[in-house]
Amino acid sequence: MRKSTTGLSRIDLLGLFAVLSVAIYLVPEGAHFFEMFNKLKLTPGDYMLVQRSYDDWAFFGVVIALALGCTFGHAVAMWRNPWSRRLSLASFASLVGTQAVFWSFIYPMNSLTDNWTQMPHQFGAVRRQWEYAHAGSAGMTLLALILILFAVIVGPRRVQSASFVRSIEAAGRTGDVPSLRLAISAVLGTSAFLALAILGWGGLQPFFSHAPLAALTVVTAVLTVAAMFTAGNFSSGVREDRSNRWVLAAFALLGILIGWLPAFTDRLGWGTIDGDVTRWLGVAIYTIGGAVRLWPVFVLGNRFSGLVALQPGHRLVTTGLYRHIRHPSYLGMLICVLGWALTFRSIAGVALAAAMIVPVIARMNAEEALLAEAFGEEYRTYRAGTARLLPGLY
């Protein structure tokens, strides 16, 4: 298995990210716990004033999303190691518990007090529920940190699920993207995309005050962690259609708009659809699209490139999803974008998802021309018997 320039494998990096993200999340939870004893003695007026100091702490919503993704990803990566797998899953479950506490006991008090800007009736009961719930959440976060630490310690570096082993070995053969660089790029890219949405919604506090948007962030973090274990790359391989590179610029521009505009229109109520039903439907569609998008990347291994290119030892894959459609990853991407737009109830976002079809078609045309030239009748026969994106339709 290939090591990065720092001597860390992808499993090592995932374990490191898992421990760090849970540790960072413990910071605000621990602060709430240790402040609780003095805060319970404050007068109602002083307490309301102190509560305003937490206005920008919604930032930690990003951290919990990363912690959930990394702990779950570590459990899957260490599936063949029972102890490490169980400890990682227990850590993940403990973090899920903190979210159950937040949405069941803490968030209702935030809403009741309009984020502690309005004095509630039955002030004492509201304060106790908020403080004790945070204390319980701090205990579960500490437990999650202990569990993931032991999971990383007892998990041998080379015990991994078979599919991940194949993907990592394939990445090692290409020599294109060191593990550390891939991990950093994935985290920074995802963070920038989420930052656009948070900016569009007006800040961390309003963004994470909606459960569907918090769920969307968690799903995005999980998909990002999963992407770190693919062997996808940006290699031009042995042959590339460079005339198609304009599509990358189109994807980037549309990606920026998709990240920001749906959230912005949602915040202002411009061209929105229904309410939370649409939001949760969008999260479900987004999750399905993400899975469909990533699955072919695992299947293709180092043959999956962000460029229209043939890789060394390239061969056709005609099984699994490829047995029915020729471009499942692009289908997943379009589903993902649609789900993202619906999570923000945005008609403008749906229009951007439709606009994404134009560069996708250009990309498919270029890929199919290159494959037909490389594999001749074999590919033309396969193409004649399959759909591009939707069986029976297109």
Short mmCIF file of C-alpha atoms in Angstrom, two decimals:
data_model
loop_
_atom_site.label_atom_id
_atom_site.label_comp_id
_atom_site.label_asym_id
_atom_site.label_seq_id
_atom_site.Cartn_x
_atom_site.Cartn_y
_atom_site.Cartn_z
CA MET A 1 0.00 0.00 0.00
CA ARG A 2 1.36 3.37 -1.03
CA LYS A 3 2.38 5.86 1.62
CA SER A 4 2.20 9.62 1.32
CA THR A 5 5.25 11.80 1.55
CA THR A 6 4.63 12.12 5.30
CA GLY A 7 4.65 8.33 5.81
CA LEU A 8 0.93 8.30 6.57
CA SER A 9 -1.52 6.06 4.73
CA ARG A 10 -5.08 7.08 4.00
CA ILE A 11 -6.28 4.98 6.91
CA ASP A 12 -3.82 6.79 9.18
CA LEU A 13 -5.06 10.16 7.93
CA LEU A 14 -8.69 9.18 8.39
CA GLY A 15 -7.99 8.09 11.96
CA LEU A 16 -6.14 11.36 12.59
CA PHE A 17 -9.01 13.43 11.18
CA ALA A 18 -11.51 11.44 13.24
CA VAL A 19 -9.64 12.02 16.50
CA LEU A 20 -8.99 15.70 15.79
CA SER A 21 -12.56 16.48 14.72
CA VAL A 22 -14.06 14.80 17.80
CA ALA A 23 -11.49 16.53 20.02
CA ILE A 24 -12.34 19.93 18.52
CA TYR A 25 -16.04 19.25 18.99
CA LEU A 26 -15.37 18.48 22.64
CA VAL A 27 -14.07 22.04 23.13
CA PRO A 28 -17.47 23.83 23.04
CA GLU A 29 -19.22 20.94 24.78
CA GLY A 30 -16.63 20.96 27.57
CA ALA A 31 -16.90 24.74 27.87
CA HIS A 32 -20.68 24.44 28.31
CA PHE A 33 -20.19 21.80 30.99
CA PHE A 34 -17.63 23.68 33.08
CA GLU A 35 -19.50 26.98 32.76
CA MET A 36 -22.80 25.39 33.80
CA PHE A 37 -22.17 25.44 37.56
CA ASN A 38 -21.59 29.19 37.70
CA LYS A 39 -24.22 30.06 35.10
CA LEU A 40 -26.97 28.34 37.06
CA LYS A 41 -26.30 30.84 39.87
CA LEU A 42 -26.73 33.93 37.66
CA THR A 43 -29.79 36.14 37.74
CA PRO A 44 -32.08 35.81 34.69
CA GLY A 45 -30.85 39.12 33.26
CA ASP A 46 -27.18 38.25 33.65
CA TYR A 47 -27.78 34.76 32.27
CA MET A 48 -29.43 36.14 29.12
CA LEU A 49 -26.46 38.47 28.64
CA VAL A 50 -23.93 35.63 28.99
CA GLN A 51 -25.87 33.51 26.49
CA ARG A 52 -25.16 36.06 23.76
CA SER A 53 -21.50 35.03 23.88
CA TYR A 54 -22.44 31.84 22.01
CA ASP A 55 -23.76 33.63 18.92
CA ASP A 56 -20.97 32.46 16.58
CA TRP A 57 -20.60 28.95 17.95
CA ALA A 58 -22.70 27.49 15.16
CA PHE A 59 -19.34 27.06 13.40
CA PHE A 60 -19.01 23.82 15.31
CA GLY A 61 -21.84 22.41 13.20
CA VAL A 62 -19.22 21.91 10.49
CA VAL A 63 -16.96 20.13 12.97
CA ILE A 64 -19.63 17.68 14.13
CA ALA A 65 -20.42 16.89 10.49
CA LEU A 66 -16.75 16.11 9.86
CA ALA A 67 -16.55 14.06 13.07
CA LEU A 68 -19.58 11.98 12.10
CA GLY A 69 -18.18 11.37 8.62
CA CYS A 70 -14.71 10.45 9.83
CA THR A 71 -15.79 8.10 12.63
CA PHE A 72 -18.20 6.26 10.36
CA GLY A 73 -15.62 6.18 7.56
CA HIS A 74 -13.04 4.74 9.96
CA ALA A 75 -15.50 2.00 10.99
CA VAL A 76 -16.01 1.00 7.36
CA ALA A 77 -12.30 1.19 6.56
CA MET A 78 -11.49 -1.10 9.50
CA TRP A 79 -14.35 -3.52 8.83
CA ARG A 80 -12.07 -6.55 8.96
CA ASN A 81 -10.81 -5.60 12.40
CA PRO A 82 -13.73 -6.36 14.77
CA TRP A 83 -12.43 -4.36 17.73
CA SER A 84 -11.56 -1.26 15.75
CA ARG A 85 -14.82 -1.47 13.80
CA ARG A 86 -16.96 -1.77 16.94
CA LEU A 87 -15.14 1.02 18.73
CA SER A 88 -15.47 3.34 15.73
CA LEU A 89 -19.16 2.53 15.35
CA ALA A 90 -19.68 3.12 19.07
CA SER A 91 -17.93 6.50 18.73
CA PHE A 92 -20.15 7.34 15.76
CA ALA A 93 -23.26 6.28 17.73
CA SER A 94 -22.22 8.45 20.66
CA LEU A 95 -21.88 11.46 18.35
CA VAL A 96 -25.30 10.68 16.86
CA GLY A 97 -26.55 10.72 20.44
CA THR A 98 -25.26 14.24 20.91
CA GLN A 99 -27.30 15.31 17.90
CA ALA A 100 -30.38 13.58 19.26
CA VAL A 101 -29.92 15.53 22.50
CA PHE A 102 -29.38 18.78 20.62
CA TRP A 103 -32.45 18.55 18.39
CA SER A 104 -34.69 17.14 21.16
CA PHE A 105 -33.72 19.29 24.15
CA ILE A 106 -31.39 22.17 23.19
CA TYR A 107 -32.72 23.38 19.85
CA PRO A 108 -36.34 23.75 21.12
CA MET A 109 -35.05 26.07 23.86
CA ASN A 110 -33.06 28.09 21.32
CA SER A 111 -36.20 28.47 19.23
CA LEU A 112 -38.36 29.32 22.24
CA THR A 113 -36.02 32.13 23.26
CA ASP A 114 -35.12 33.21 19.71
CA ASN A 115 -31.51 32.22 20.45
CA TRP A 116 -31.69 33.72 23.93
CA THR A 117 -32.77 37.19 22.88
CA GLN A 118 -36.21 36.88 24.51
CA MET A 119 -36.83 36.04 28.15
CA PRO A 120 -38.84 32.79 28.28
CA HIS A 121 -41.72 31.98 30.61
CA GLN A 122 -40.72 29.45 33.25
CA PHE A 123 -37.15 30.69 32.90
CA GLY A 124 -35.72 28.30 35.49
CA ALA A 125 -37.03 25.16 33.75
CA VAL A 126 -35.86 26.37 30.32
CA ARG A 127 -32.39 27.18 31.64
CA ARG A 128 -32.03 23.83 33.42
CA GLN A 129 -33.06 21.88 30.33
CA TRP A 130 -30.59 23.78 28.15
CA GLU A 131 -27.69 23.45 30.59
CA TYR A 132 -28.24 19.81 31.61
CA ALA A 133 -28.72 18.76 27.99
CA HIS A 134 -25.38 20.35 27.09
CA ALA A 135 -23.77 18.58 30.03
CA GLY A 136 -25.09 15.23 28.82
CA SER A 137 -23.90 16.01 25.30
CA ALA A 138 -20.43 16.84 26.66
CA GLY A 139 -20.29 13.44 28.36
CA MET A 140 -21.24 11.65 25.14
CA THR A 141 -18.66 13.63 23.17
CA LEU A 142 -15.93 12.71 25.68
CA LEU A 143 -16.98 9.08 25.38
CA ALA A 144 -16.83 9.35 21.57
CA LEU A 145 -13.28 10.74 21.79
CA ILE A 146 -12.12 7.91 24.06
CA LEU A 147 -13.71 5.30 21.81
CA ILE A 148 -12.21 6.64 18.58
CA LEU A 149 -8.79 6.93 20.22
CA PHE A 150 -8.89 3.25 21.17
CA ALA A 151 -10.24 2.37 17.70
CA VAL A 152 -7.21 4.03 16.09
CA ILE A 153 -4.79 2.45 18.57
CA VAL A 154 -6.06 -1.14 18.21
CA GLY A 155 -6.58 -0.94 14.46
CA PRO A 156 -3.55 -2.30 12.58
CA ARG A 157 -2.70 -0.02 9.72
CA ARG A 158 -3.02 -2.71 7.10
CA VAL A 159 -6.31 -4.27 8.15
CA GLN A 160 -8.85 -2.81 5.73
CA SER A 161 -11.89 -3.88 3.77
CA ALA A 162 -11.08 -5.60 0.48
CA SER A 163 -12.66 -2.93 -1.70
CA PHE A 164 -10.67 -0.16 -0.01
CA VAL A 165 -7.47 -2.17 -0.38
CA ARG A 166 -8.01 -2.48 -4.12
CA SER A 167 -8.77 1.23 -4.46
CA ILE A 168 -5.74 2.30 -2.47
CA GLU A 169 -3.42 -0.07 -4.31
CA ALA A 170 -4.73 1.26 -7.63
CA ALA A 171 -4.03 4.81 -6.49
CA GLY A 172 -0.53 3.76 -5.55
CA ARG A 173 0.11 2.40 -9.04
CA THR A 174 -0.85 5.68 -10.71
CA GLY A 175 1.43 7.79 -8.51
CA ASP A 176 -0.68 10.83 -9.32
CA VAL A 177 -2.03 12.11 -6.02
CA PRO A 178 -0.32 11.46 -2.69
CA SER A 179 -2.76 10.55 0.08
CA LEU A 180 -2.14 13.69 2.11
CA ARG A 181 -2.67 15.98 -0.88
CA LEU A 182 -5.86 14.15 -1.86
CA ALA A 183 -7.26 14.36 1.67
CA ILE A 184 -6.44 18.05 2.05
CA SER A 185 -7.90 18.86 -1.38
CA ALA A 186 -11.12 17.00 -0.58
CA VAL A 187 -11.56 18.71 2.78
CA LEU A 188 -10.75 22.20 1.46
CA GLY A 189 -12.99 21.79 -1.60
CA THR A 190 -15.93 20.58 0.44
CA SER A 191 -15.40 23.28 3.07
CA ALA A 192 -15.38 25.98 0.38
CA PHE A 193 -18.60 24.62 -1.16
CA LEU A 194 -20.35 24.50 2.22
CA ALA A 195 -19.03 27.98 3.02
CA LEU A 196 -20.81 29.32 -0.06
CA ALA A 197 -24.10 27.88 1.18
CA ILE A 198 -23.55 29.20 4.70
CA LEU A 199 -22.72 32.64 3.25
CA GLY A 200 -25.88 32.52 1.14
CA TRP A 201 -27.96 31.70 4.20
CA GLY A 202 -26.52 34.60 6.14
CA GLY A 203 -24.17 32.86 8.55
CA LEU A 204 -23.53 29.78 10.61
CA GLN A 205 -26.26 30.30 13.19
CA PRO A 206 -29.19 30.59 10.76
CA PHE A 207 -27.81 27.83 8.54
CA PHE A 208 -27.44 25.22 11.29
CA SER A 209 -30.72 26.20 12.92
CA HIS A 210 -32.46 24.06 10.27
CA ALA A 211 -32.26 20.31 10.82
CA PRO A 212 -32.34 19.44 7.07
CA LEU A 213 -29.40 21.76 6.39
CA ALA A 214 -27.45 20.23 9.27
CA ALA A 215 -28.26 16.77 7.84
CA LEU A 216 -27.12 17.94 4.40
CA THR A 217 -23.79 18.96 5.93
CA VAL A 218 -23.37 15.58 7.61
CA VAL A 219 -24.11 13.70 4.37
CA THR A 220 -21.63 15.92 2.52
CA ALA A 221 -18.96 15.16 5.12
CA VAL A 222 -19.59 11.40 4.86
CA LEU A 223 -19.38 11.52 1.06
CA THR A 224 -16.15 13.53 1.27
CA VAL A 225 -14.57 10.95 3.57
CA ALA A 226 -15.69 8.15 1.22
CA ALA A 227 -14.16 9.99 -1.74
CA MET A 228 -10.77 9.91 -0.02
CA PHE A 229 -10.71 6.14 -0.51
CA THR A 230 -11.25 6.17 -4.24
CA ALA A 231 -8.44 5.93 -6.76
CA GLY A 232 -9.91 8.68 -8.91
CA ASN A 233 -7.39 11.17 -10.21
CA PHE A 234 -6.70 13.98 -12.67
CA SER A 235 -4.18 12.07 -14.72
CA SER A 236 -4.03 12.68 -18.48
CA GLY A 237 -2.96 9.02 -18.78
CA VAL A 238 -1.67 7.71 -22.07
CA ARG A 239 -4.10 9.73 -24.16
CA GLU A 240 -6.34 12.73 -23.44
CA ASP A 241 -8.93 14.77 -25.33
CA ARG A 242 -7.67 18.19 -24.26
CA SER A 243 -10.33 20.00 -26.31
CA ASN A 244 -12.87 19.04 -23.63
CA ARG A 245 -11.13 20.79 -20.75
CA TRP A 246 -13.48 23.78 -21.06
CA VAL A 247 -16.07 21.59 -19.35
CA LEU A 248 -14.05 21.78 -16.12
CA ALA A 249 -14.40 25.57 -16.11
CA ALA A 250 -18.14 25.24 -16.76
CA PHE A 251 -18.48 22.77 -13.87
CA ALA A 252 -16.52 25.11 -11.59
CA LEU A 253 -18.64 28.16 -12.45
CA LEU A 254 -21.91 26.26 -12.08
CA GLY A 255 -20.62 24.72 -8.86
CA ILE A 256 -20.02 28.17 -7.34
CA LEU A 257 -23.51 29.29 -8.33
CA ILE A 258 -25.10 26.08 -7.07
CA GLY A 259 -23.29 26.38 -3.75
CA TRP A 260 -24.45 29.95 -3.09
CA LEU A 261 -27.61 30.86 -5.05
CA PRO A 262 -30.08 28.22 -3.73
CA ALA A 263 -29.20 29.12 -0.13
CA PHE A 264 -29.50 32.82 -0.89
CA THR A 265 -32.93 32.55 -2.52
CA ASP A 266 -34.09 30.25 0.28
CA ARG A 267 -33.12 32.81 2.92
CA LEU A 268 -35.00 35.59 1.11
CA GLY A 269 -37.96 33.40 0.21
CA TRP A 270 -37.56 34.03 -3.53
CA GLY A 271 -38.91 31.27 -5.75
CA THR A 272 -39.15 28.66 -3.03
CA ILE A 273 -41.07 25.38 -3.03
CA ASP A 274 -43.19 24.17 -0.10
CA GLY A 275 -41.39 23.77 3.25
CA ASP A 276 -39.51 21.17 5.28
CA VAL A 277 -41.04 18.28 3.33
CA THR A 278 -39.20 19.54 0.26
CA ARG A 279 -36.03 20.04 2.29
CA TRP A 280 -35.98 16.47 3.60
CA LEU A 281 -36.84 15.11 0.16
CA GLY A 282 -33.86 17.05 -1.15
CA VAL A 283 -31.56 15.54 1.50
CA ALA A 284 -32.73 12.03 0.53
CA ILE A 285 -32.21 12.69 -3.19
CA TYR A 286 -28.81 14.25 -2.50
CA THR A 287 -27.72 11.19 -0.51
CA ILE A 288 -28.82 8.80 -3.25
CA GLY A 289 -27.09 10.90 -5.89
CA GLY A 290 -23.88 10.96 -3.88
CA ALA A 291 -23.87 7.17 -3.58
CA VAL A 292 -24.54 6.76 -7.30
CA ARG A 293 -21.81 9.28 -8.07
CA LEU A 294 -19.14 7.59 -5.97
CA TRP A 295 -19.87 3.93 -6.67
CA PRO A 296 -18.48 3.99 -10.25
CA VAL A 297 -15.36 5.78 -8.99
CA PHE A 298 -14.65 2.81 -6.69
CA VAL A 299 -15.43 0.37 -9.51
CA LEU A 300 -13.17 2.05 -12.07
CA GLY A 301 -10.29 2.66 -9.68
CA ASN A 302 -7.35 4.43 -11.31
CA ARG A 303 -9.18 4.44 -14.65
CA PHE A 304 -11.50 7.16 -13.33
CA SER A 305 -10.01 10.54 -14.20
CA GLY A 306 -11.36 14.06 -13.92
CA LEU A 307 -10.07 14.47 -17.48
CA VAL A 308 -11.29 12.78 -20.65
CA ALA A 309 -8.36 10.38 -20.83
CA LEU A 310 -7.35 6.76 -21.27
CA GLN A 311 -5.25 5.37 -18.45
CA PRO A 312 -2.52 2.70 -18.63
CA GLY A 313 -4.11 -0.73 -18.96
CA HIS A 314 -7.51 0.81 -19.62
CA ARG A 315 -10.31 -1.67 -20.24
CA LEU A 316 -14.07 -1.44 -20.54
CA VAL A 317 -16.33 -2.13 -17.56
CA THR A 318 -19.74 -3.44 -18.59
CA THR A 319 -21.00 -4.96 -15.34
CA GLY A 320 -22.94 -3.59 -12.38
CA LEU A 321 -24.45 -0.18 -13.07
CA TYR A 322 -22.51 -0.07 -16.34
CA ARG A 323 -24.58 -2.99 -17.55
CA HIS A 324 -27.57 -0.66 -17.85
CA ILE A 325 -26.18 2.87 -18.30
CA ARG A 326 -22.91 4.13 -19.70
CA HIS A 327 -22.43 7.15 -17.42
CA PRO A 328 -23.70 6.35 -13.91
CA SER A 329 -21.33 8.80 -12.25
CA TYR A 330 -22.72 11.74 -14.25
CA LEU A 331 -26.24 10.57 -13.43
CA GLY A 332 -25.28 10.60 -9.76
CA MET A 333 -23.85 14.10 -10.08
CA LEU A 334 -27.05 15.44 -11.65
CA ILE A 335 -29.18 13.75 -8.97
CA CYS A 336 -26.88 15.24 -6.32
CA VAL A 337 -27.26 18.76 -7.68
CA LEU A 338 -31.04 18.39 -7.87
CA GLY A 339 -31.15 17.15 -4.28
CA TRP A 340 -29.00 20.06 -3.15
CA ALA A 341 -31.36 22.55 -4.85
CA LEU A 342 -34.46 20.95 -3.32
CA THR A 343 -32.91 20.99 0.16
CA PHE A 344 -32.96 24.79 -0.18
CA ARG A 345 -36.43 24.70 -1.83
CA SER A 346 -34.91 26.69 -4.67
CA ILE A 347 -36.43 26.96 -8.14
CA ALA A 348 -33.27 28.79 -9.23
CA GLY A 349 -31.26 25.82 -7.95
CA VAL A 350 -33.38 23.41 -9.98
CA ALA A 351 -32.72 25.59 -13.04
CA LEU A 352 -28.98 25.40 -12.36
CA ALA A 353 -29.25 21.62 -12.06
CA ALA A 354 -30.88 21.61 -15.50
CA ALA A 355 -28.12 23.86 -16.85
CA MET A 356 -25.56 21.32 -15.63
CA ILE A 357 -26.89 18.92 -18.29
CA VAL A 358 -25.22 20.96 -21.06
CA PRO A 359 -21.57 20.42 -20.02
CA VAL A 360 -22.41 16.86 -18.93
CA ILE A 361 -23.63 16.02 -22.45
CA ALA A 362 -20.50 17.62 -23.93
CA ARG A 363 -18.40 15.53 -21.56
CA MET A 364 -20.23 12.31 -22.46
CA ASN A 365 -19.84 13.03 -26.18
CA ALA A 366 -16.08 13.46 -25.78
CA GLU A 367 -15.68 10.34 -23.63
CA GLU A 368 -17.70 8.16 -25.97
CA ALA A 369 -15.77 9.37 -29.02
CA LEU A 370 -12.47 8.58 -27.29
CA LEU A 371 -13.63 5.13 -26.15
CA ALA A 372 -15.05 4.28 -29.57
CA GLU A 373 -11.75 5.17 -31.17
CA ALA A 374 -9.78 3.16 -28.61
CA PHE A 375 -11.98 0.03 -28.39
CA GLY A 376 -13.67 0.07 -31.77
CA GLU A 377 -16.49 -2.39 -32.36
CA GLU A 378 -16.42 -3.66 -28.78
CA TYR A 379 -17.45 -0.26 -27.46
CA ARG A 380 -19.90 0.47 -30.27
CA THR A 381 -21.69 -2.79 -29.55
CA TYR A 382 -21.82 -1.96 -25.84
CA ARG A 383 -23.06 1.56 -26.59
CA ALA A 384 -25.84 0.26 -28.83
CA GLY A 385 -27.19 -1.95 -26.05
CA THR A 386 -27.18 0.54 -23.16
CA ALA A 387 -28.67 3.90 -22.23
CA ARG A 388 -26.59 6.97 -21.59
CA LEU A 389 -28.20 8.04 -18.34
CA LEU A 390 -31.80 6.77 -18.02
CA PRO A 391 -32.74 3.28 -19.31
CA GLY A 392 -35.55 3.51 -21.82
CA LEU A 393 -35.40 7.31 -21.98
CA TYR A 394 -31.90 8.55 -22.82
#
